[in-house]
Tab-separated table of C-alpha atoms (C1' of nucleotides) in Angstrom:
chain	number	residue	atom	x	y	z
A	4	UNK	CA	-5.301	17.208	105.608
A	5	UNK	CA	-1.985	19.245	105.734
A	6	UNK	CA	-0.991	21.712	103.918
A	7	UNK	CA	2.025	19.974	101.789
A	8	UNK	CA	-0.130	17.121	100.905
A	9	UNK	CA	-2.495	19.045	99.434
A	10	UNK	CA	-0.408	21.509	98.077
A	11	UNK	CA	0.830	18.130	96.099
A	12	UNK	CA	-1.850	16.816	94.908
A	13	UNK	CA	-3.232	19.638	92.936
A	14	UNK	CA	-0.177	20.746	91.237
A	15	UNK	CA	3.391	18.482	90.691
A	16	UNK	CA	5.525	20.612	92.532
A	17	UNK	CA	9.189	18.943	93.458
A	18	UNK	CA	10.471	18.790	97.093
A	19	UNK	CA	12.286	21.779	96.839
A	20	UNK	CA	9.943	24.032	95.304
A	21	UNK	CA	7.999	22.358	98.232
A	22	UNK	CA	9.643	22.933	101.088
A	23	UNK	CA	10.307	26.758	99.831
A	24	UNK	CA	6.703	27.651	99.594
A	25	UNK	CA	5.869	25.700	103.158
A	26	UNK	CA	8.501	28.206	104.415
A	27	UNK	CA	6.271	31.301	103.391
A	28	UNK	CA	3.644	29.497	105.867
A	29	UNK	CA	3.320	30.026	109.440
A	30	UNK	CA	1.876	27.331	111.523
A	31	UNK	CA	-0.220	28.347	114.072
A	32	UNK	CA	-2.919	27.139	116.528
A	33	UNK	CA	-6.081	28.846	117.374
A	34	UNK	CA	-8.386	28.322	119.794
A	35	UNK	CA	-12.540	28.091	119.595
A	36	UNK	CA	-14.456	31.153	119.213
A	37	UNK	CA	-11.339	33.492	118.389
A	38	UNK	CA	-11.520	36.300	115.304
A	39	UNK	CA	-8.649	36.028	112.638
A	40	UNK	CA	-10.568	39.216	110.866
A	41	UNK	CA	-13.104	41.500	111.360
A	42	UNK	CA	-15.176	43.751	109.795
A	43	UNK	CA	-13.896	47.192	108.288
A	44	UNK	CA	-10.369	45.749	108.764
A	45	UNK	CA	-7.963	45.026	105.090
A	46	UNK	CA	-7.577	41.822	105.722
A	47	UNK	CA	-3.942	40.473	104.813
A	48	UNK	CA	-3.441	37.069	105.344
A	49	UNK	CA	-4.955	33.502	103.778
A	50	UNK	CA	-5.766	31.075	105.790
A	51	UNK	CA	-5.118	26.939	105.406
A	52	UNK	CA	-7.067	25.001	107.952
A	53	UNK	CA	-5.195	21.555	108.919
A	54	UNK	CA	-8.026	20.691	111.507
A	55	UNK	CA	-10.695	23.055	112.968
A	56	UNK	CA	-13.441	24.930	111.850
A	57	UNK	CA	-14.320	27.873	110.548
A	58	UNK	CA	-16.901	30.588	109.368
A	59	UNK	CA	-17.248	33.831	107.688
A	60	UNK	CA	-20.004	35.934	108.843
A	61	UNK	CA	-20.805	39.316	108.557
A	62	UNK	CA	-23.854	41.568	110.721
A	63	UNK	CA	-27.033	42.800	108.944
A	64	UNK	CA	-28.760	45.648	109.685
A	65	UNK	CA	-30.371	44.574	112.324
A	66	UNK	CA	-27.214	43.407	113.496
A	67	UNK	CA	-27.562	40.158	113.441
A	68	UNK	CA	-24.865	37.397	112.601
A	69	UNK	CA	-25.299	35.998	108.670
A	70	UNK	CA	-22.990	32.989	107.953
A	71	UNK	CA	-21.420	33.679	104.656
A	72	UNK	CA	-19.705	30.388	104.252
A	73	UNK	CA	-18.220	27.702	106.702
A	74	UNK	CA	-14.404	26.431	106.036
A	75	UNK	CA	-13.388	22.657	106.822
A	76	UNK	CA	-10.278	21.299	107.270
A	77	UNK	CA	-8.039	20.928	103.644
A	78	UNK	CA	-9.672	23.968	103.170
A	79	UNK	CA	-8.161	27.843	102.298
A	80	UNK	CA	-10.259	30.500	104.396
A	81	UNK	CA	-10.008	34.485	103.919
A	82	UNK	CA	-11.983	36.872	103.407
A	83	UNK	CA	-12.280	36.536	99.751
A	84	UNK	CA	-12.849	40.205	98.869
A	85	UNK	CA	-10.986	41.974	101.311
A	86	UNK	CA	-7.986	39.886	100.442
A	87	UNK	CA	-7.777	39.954	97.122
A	88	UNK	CA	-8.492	43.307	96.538
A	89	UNK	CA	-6.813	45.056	99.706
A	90	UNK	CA	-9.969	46.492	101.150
A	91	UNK	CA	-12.367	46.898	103.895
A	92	UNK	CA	-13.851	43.408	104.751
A	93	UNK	CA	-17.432	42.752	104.784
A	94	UNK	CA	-16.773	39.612	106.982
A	95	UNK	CA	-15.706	38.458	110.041
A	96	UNK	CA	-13.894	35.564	110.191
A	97	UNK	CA	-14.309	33.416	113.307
A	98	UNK	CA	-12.909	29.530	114.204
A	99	UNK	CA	-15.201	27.338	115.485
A	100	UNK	CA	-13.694	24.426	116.670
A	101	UNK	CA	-10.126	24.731	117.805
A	102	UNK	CA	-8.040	24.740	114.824
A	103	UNK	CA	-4.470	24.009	113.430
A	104	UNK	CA	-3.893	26.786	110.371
A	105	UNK	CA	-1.115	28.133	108.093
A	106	UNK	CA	-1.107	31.293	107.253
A	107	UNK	CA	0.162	33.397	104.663
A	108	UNK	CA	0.262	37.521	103.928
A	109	UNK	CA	-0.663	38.620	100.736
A	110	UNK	CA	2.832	39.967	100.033
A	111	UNK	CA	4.596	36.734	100.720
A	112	UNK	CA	1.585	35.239	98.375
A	113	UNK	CA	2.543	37.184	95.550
A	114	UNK	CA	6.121	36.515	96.256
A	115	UNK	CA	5.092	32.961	95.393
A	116	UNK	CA	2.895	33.653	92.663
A	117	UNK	CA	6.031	35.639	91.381
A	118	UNK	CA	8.375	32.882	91.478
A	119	UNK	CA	6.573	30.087	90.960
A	120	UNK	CA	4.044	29.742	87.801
A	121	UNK	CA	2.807	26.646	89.194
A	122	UNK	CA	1.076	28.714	92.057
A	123	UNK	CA	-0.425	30.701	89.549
A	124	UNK	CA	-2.222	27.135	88.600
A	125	UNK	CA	-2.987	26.583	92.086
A	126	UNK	CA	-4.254	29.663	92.903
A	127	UNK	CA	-6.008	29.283	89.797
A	128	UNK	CA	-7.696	25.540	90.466
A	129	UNK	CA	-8.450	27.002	94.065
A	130	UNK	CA	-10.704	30.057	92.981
A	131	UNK	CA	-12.300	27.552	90.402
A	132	UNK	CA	-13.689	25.108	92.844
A	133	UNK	CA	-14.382	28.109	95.492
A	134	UNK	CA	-16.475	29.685	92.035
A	135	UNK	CA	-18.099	26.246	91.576
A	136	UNK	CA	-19.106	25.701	94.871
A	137	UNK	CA	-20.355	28.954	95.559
A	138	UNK	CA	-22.523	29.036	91.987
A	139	UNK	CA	-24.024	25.713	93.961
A	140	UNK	CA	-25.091	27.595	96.657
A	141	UNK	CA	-26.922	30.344	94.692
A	142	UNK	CA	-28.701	27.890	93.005
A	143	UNK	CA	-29.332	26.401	96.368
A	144	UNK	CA	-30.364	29.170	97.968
A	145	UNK	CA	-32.302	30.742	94.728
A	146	UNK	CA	-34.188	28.094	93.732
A	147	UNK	CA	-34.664	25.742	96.411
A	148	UNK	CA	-37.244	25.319	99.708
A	149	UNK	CA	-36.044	25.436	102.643
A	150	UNK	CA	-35.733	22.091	102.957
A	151	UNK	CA	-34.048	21.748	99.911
A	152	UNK	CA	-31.081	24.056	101.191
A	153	UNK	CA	-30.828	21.969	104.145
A	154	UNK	CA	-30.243	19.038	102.329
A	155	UNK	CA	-27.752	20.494	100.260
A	156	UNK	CA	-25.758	21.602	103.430
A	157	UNK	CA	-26.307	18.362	104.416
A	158	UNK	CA	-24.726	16.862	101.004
A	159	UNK	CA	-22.011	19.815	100.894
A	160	UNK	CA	-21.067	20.069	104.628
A	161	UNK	CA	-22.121	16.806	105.947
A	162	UNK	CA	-19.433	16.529	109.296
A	163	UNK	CA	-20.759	20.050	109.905
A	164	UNK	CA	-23.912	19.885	109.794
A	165	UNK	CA	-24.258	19.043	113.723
A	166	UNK	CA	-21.669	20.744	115.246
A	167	UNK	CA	-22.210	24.096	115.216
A	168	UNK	CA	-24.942	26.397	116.660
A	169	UNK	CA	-28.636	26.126	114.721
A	170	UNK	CA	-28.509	29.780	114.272
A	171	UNK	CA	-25.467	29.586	112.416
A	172	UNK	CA	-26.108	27.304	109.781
A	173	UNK	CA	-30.023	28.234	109.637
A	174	UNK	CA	-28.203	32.462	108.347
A	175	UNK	CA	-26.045	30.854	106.636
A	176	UNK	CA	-28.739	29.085	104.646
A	177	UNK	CA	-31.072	32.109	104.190
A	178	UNK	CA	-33.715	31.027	106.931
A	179	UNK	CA	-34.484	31.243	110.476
A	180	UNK	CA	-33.474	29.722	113.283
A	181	UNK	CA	-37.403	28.610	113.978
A	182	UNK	CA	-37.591	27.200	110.123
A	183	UNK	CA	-34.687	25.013	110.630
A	184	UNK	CA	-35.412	23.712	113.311
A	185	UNK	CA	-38.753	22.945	111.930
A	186	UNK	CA	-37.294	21.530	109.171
A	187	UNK	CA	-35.164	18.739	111.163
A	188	UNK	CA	-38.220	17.548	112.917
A	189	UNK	CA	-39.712	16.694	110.237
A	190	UNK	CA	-36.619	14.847	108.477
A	191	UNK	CA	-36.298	13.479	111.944
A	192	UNK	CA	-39.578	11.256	112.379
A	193	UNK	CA	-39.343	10.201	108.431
B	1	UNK	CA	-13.810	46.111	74.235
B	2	UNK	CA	-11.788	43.479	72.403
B	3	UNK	CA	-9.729	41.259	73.692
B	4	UNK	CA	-6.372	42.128	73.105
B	5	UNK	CA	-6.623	45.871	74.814
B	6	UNK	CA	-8.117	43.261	78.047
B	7	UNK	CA	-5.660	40.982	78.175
B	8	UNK	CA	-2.919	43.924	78.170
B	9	UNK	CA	-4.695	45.990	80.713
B	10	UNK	CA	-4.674	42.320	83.074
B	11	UNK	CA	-1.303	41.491	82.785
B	12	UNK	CA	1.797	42.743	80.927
B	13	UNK	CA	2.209	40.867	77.851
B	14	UNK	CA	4.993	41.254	75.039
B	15	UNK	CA	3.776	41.956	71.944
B	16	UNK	CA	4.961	38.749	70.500
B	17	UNK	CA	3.225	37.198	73.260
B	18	UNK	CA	0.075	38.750	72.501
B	19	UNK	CA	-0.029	38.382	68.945
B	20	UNK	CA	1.146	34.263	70.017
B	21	UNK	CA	-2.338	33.927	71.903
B	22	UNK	CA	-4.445	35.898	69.849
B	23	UNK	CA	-3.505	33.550	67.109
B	24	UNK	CA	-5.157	30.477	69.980
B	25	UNK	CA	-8.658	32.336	69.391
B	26	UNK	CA	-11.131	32.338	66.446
B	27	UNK	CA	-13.163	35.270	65.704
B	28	UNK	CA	-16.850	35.461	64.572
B	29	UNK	CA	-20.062	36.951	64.367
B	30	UNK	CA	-23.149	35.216	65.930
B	31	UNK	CA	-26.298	36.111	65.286
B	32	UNK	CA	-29.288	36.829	67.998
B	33	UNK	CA	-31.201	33.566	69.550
B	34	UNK	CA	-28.297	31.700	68.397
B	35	UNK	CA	-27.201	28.301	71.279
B	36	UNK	CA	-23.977	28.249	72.024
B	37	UNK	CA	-23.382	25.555	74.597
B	38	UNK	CA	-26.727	23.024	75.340
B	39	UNK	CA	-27.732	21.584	78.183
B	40	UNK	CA	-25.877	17.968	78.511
B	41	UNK	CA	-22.816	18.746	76.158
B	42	UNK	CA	-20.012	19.022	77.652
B	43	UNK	CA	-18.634	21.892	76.904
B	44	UNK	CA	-15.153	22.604	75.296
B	45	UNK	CA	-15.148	26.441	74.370
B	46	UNK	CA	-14.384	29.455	76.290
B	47	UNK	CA	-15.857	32.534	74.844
B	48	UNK	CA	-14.809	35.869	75.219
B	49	UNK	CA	-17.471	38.866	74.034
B	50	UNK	CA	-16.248	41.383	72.638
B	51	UNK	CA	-19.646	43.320	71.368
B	52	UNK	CA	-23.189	41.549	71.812
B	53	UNK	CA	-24.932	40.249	74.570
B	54	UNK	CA	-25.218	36.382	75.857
B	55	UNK	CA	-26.426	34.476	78.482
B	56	UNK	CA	-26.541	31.019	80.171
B	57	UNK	CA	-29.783	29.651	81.944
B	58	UNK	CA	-30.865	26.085	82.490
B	59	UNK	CA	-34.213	24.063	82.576
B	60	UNK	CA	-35.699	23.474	86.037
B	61	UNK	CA	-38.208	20.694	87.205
B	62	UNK	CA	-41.052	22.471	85.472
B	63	UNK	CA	-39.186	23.384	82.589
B	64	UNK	CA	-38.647	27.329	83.002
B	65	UNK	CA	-35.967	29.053	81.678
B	66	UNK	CA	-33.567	30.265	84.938
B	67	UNK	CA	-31.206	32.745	83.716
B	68	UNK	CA	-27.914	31.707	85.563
B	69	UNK	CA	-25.819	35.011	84.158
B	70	UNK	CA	-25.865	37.529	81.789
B	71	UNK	CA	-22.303	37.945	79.787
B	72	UNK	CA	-21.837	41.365	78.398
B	73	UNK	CA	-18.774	42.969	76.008
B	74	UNK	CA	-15.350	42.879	77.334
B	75	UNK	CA	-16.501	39.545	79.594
B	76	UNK	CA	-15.353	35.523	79.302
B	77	UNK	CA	-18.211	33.914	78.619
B	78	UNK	CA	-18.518	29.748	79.541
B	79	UNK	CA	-20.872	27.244	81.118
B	80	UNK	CA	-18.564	27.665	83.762
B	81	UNK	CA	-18.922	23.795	85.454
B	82	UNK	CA	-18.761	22.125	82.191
B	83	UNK	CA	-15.711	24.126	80.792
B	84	UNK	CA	-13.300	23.713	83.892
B	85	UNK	CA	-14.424	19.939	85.138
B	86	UNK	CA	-15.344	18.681	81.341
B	87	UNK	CA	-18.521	17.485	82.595
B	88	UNK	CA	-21.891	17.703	80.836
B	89	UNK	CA	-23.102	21.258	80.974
B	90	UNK	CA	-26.013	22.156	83.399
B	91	UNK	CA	-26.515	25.374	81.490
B	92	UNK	CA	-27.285	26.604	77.926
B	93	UNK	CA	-25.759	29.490	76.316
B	94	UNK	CA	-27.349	31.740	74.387
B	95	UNK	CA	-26.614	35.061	72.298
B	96	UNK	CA	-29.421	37.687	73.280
B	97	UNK	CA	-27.783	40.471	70.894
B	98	UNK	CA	-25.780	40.201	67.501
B	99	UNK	CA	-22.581	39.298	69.158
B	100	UNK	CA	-18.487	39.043	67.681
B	101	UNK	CA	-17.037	36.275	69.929
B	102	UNK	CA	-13.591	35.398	70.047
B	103	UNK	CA	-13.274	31.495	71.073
B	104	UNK	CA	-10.709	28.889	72.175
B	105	UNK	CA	-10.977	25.347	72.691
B	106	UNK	CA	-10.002	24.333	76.435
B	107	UNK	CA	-7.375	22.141	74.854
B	108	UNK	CA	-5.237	25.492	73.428
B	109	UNK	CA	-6.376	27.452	76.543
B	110	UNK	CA	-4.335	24.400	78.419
B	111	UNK	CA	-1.374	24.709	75.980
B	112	UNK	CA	-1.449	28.514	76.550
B	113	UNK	CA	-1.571	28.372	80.606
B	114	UNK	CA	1.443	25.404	79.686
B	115	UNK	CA	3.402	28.342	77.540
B	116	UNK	CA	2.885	31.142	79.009
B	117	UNK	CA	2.797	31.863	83.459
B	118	UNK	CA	1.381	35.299	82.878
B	119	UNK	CA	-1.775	33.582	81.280
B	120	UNK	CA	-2.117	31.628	84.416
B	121	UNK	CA	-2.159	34.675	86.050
B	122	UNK	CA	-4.862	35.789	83.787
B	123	UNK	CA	-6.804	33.083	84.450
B	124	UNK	CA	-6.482	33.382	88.357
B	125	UNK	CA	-7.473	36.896	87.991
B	126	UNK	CA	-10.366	36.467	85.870
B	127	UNK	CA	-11.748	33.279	87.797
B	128	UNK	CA	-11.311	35.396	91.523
B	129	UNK	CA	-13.588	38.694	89.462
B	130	UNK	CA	-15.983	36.512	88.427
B	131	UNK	CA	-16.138	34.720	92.422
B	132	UNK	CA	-16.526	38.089	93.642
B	133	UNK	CA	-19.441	38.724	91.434
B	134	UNK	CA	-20.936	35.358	92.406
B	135	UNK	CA	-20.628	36.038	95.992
B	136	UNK	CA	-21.832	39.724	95.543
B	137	UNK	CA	-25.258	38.335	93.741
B	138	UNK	CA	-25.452	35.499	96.173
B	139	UNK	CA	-25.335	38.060	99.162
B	140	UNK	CA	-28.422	39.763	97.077
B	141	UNK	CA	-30.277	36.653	96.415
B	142	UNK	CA	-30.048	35.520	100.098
B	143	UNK	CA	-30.866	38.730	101.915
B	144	UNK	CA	-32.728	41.092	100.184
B	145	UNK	CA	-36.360	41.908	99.356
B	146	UNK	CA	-37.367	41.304	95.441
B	147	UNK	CA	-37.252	45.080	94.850
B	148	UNK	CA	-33.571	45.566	96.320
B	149	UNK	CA	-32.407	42.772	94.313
B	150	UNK	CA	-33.685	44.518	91.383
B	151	UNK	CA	-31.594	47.325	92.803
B	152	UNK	CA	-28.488	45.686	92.536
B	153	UNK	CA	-28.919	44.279	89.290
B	154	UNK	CA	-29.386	48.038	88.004
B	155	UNK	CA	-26.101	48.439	89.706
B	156	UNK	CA	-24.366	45.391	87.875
B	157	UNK	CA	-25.739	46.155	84.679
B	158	UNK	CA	-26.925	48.672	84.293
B	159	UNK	CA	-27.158	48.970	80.056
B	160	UNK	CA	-28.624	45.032	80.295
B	161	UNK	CA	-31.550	45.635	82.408
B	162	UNK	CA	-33.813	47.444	79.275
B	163	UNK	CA	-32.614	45.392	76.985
B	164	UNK	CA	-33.557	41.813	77.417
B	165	UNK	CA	-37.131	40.343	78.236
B	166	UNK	CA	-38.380	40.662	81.626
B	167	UNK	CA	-39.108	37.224	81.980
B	168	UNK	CA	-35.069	36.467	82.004
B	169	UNK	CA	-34.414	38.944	84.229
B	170	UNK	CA	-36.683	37.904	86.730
B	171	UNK	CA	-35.509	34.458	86.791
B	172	UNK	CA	-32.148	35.672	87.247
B	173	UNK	CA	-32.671	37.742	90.116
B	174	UNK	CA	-35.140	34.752	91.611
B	175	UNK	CA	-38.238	35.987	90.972
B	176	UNK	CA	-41.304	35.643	88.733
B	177	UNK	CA	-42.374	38.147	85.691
B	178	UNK	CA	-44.998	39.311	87.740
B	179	UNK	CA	-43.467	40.233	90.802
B	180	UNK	CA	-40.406	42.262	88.384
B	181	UNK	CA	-43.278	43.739	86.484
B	182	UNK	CA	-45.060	45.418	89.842
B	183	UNK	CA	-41.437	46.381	91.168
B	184	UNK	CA	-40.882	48.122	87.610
B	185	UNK	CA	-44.152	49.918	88.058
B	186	UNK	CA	-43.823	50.737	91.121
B	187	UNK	CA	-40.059	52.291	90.999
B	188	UNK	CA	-40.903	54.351	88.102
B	189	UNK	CA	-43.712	56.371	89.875
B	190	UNK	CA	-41.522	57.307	92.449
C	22	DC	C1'	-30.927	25.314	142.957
C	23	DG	C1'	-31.635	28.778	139.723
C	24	DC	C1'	-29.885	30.983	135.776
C	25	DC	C1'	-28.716	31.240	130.875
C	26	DG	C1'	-28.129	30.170	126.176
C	27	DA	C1'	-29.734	27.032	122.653
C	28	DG	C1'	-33.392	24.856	120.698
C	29	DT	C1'	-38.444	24.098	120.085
C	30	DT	C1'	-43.256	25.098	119.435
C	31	DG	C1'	-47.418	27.856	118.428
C	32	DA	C1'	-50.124	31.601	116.252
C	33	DA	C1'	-50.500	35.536	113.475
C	34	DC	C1'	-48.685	37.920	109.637
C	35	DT	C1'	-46.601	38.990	105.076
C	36	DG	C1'	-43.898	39.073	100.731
C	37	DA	C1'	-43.930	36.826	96.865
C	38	DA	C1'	-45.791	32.830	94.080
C	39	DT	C1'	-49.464	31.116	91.563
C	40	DC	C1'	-53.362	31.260	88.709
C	41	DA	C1'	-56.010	33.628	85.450
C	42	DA	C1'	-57.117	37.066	82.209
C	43	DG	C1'	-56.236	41.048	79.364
C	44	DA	C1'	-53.343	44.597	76.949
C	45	DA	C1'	-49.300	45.795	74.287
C	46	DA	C1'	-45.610	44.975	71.302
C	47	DC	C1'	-43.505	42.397	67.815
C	48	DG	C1'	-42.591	40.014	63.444
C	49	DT	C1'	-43.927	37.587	59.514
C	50	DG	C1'	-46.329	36.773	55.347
C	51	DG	C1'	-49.680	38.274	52.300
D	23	DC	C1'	-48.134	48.438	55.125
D	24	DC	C1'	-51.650	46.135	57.261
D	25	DA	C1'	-53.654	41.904	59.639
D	26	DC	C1'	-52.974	38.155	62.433
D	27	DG	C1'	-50.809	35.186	65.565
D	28	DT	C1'	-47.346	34.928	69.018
D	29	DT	C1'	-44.747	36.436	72.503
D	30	DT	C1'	-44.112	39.734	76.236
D	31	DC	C1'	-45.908	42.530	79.785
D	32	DT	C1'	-49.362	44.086	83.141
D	33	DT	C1'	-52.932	43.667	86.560
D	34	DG	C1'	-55.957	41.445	89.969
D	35	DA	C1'	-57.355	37.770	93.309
D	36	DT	C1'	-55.956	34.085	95.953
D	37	DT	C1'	-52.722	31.083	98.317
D	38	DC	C1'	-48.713	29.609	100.766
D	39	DA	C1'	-43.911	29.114	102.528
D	40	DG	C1'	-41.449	31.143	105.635
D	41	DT	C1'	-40.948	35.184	108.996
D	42	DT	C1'	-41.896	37.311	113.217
D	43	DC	C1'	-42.957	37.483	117.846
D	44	DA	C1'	-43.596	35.344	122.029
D	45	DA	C1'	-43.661	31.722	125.240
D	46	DC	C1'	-41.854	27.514	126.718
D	47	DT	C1'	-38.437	23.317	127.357
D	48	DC	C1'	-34.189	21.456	128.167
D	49	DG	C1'	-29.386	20.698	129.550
D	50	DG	C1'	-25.292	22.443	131.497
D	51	DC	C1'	-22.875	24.929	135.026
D	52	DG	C1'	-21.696	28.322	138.620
DNA sequence: CGCCGAGTTGAACTGAATCAAGAAACGTGG
DNA sequence: CCACGTTTCTTGATTCAGTTCAACTCGGCG
């Protein structure tokens, strides 16, 4: 999914409103296992995966790695806080699988937002279905087994499910790495 | 808080502007225990609170009461899912205090985000608060013990937490009456 | 071949749920 | 303004889902 053609089919923009706010873009491509942002750092830049995979995690107090949410392809990334308001991130934010992105700085987003009222919609319909998605999850997580919450990773992240480490998807659905695995045996020999 | 002093301190408005969308709401009272929004509508009406109490909470299997969220003055109040997709409402709304509502139809919200760019800028704003807040109670939900999350809801609201029946508050922080109860009693001898 | 990280399995432990019963507070009508 | 029923809150005993800790398997790779 690239950037233009989704860009289109949320909100009627014509080509030359188009190609202007492609030009605030840059392309880039990033390579497994690299950081775009890290914790403590004001993040400044949204992220629009064309292919690739990505997470947001951030370390416990024990230390340990917590997934905080995993972002597909035809999907923005940032670290929602930090972005939007300017400030320390809780997260890291980490690719996965090599990627193809665009990315934007919050300056030249505003820029946008400035000129264009239609990206006010967008950035509008894009927080609602992030909101949506993530009210989902808490009722996942708050009211559901744990084998519950793996099937509604499975329903909400179904090309992900199996390619990335246990341990990651096991945080980022509130439960060990043990339980998980646990959990797919016994969805395995049903 | 009413809503005209929050919609200036958001965004800029004219006066004429102002007066233009205040004119989109209704005003009215609504007493205690009253339903707003029931499970299965689909809901059509964005409410915004400007004294009085509310909240939305759904049915599970067993037929419990889960507190979803807890709308307080100065706050947009919606079954969020049913107001932005049109779809039938997972949630019921309810006034907990004596409340004066303002209210608007999704159909003049539209015509208002048509007129006026700043009010999509409103909306983007308000929509990426509100994901913040999600994410922030998610975070608590996922990874903390029953008495920190009981913590943080003292932090969030902090005038709600005496006011409404234990029994909604623990289902909102994802716990039963019980547990809340023995976290109450044992905070307050410490 | 031997190491290393990822995944699996087992056993003991624990935080919170459930079940059950009382105590307090609340409101409604006489 | 009191009496009664209803709802809300507290407390205790028991149970259970999921964690923790520890050992083991497996596949890839220098």
């Amino acid at each position: 999914m690239n950037l233009s053609d989704f860009l289109k089919a949320l909100v009627p923009f014509t080509t030359e409103e188009l190609d202007d706010i492609l030009r605030h873009f840059t392309k880039e491509t990033v390579a497994k296992n690299q950081l775009l942002v890290r914790q403590g750092e004001v993040s400044k830049t949204l992220y629009f995966i064309e292919s690739g995979l990505g997470r947001s995690y951030y370390l416990n107090q024990s230390g340990k790695e917590i997934t905080q949410w995993f972002f597909g392809s035809g999907k923005f990334m940032a670290s929602a806080d930090s972005f939007f308001q300017q400030c320390p991130s809780l997260y890291y934010i980490e690719i996965l699988e090599d990627a193809v992105i665009y990315s934007i700085s919050k300056g030249k987003l505003d820029e946008l937002f400035d000129t264009y009222p239609k990206m006010e919609k967008l950035g509008r319909l894009v927080t609602t279905e992030m909101l949506t998605k993530v009210v989902n999850k808490l009722n996942a997580i708050q009211f559901q087994t744990a084998k519950e919450r793996y099937e509604y990773m499975l329903a909400e992240f179904p090309d992900i499910a199996y390619q990335v480490p246990l341990g990651h998807i096991a945080s980022y659905l509130g439960m060990t790495q043990e339980t998980l695995s646990r959990i797919r045996k016994s969805n395995s020999s049903k």
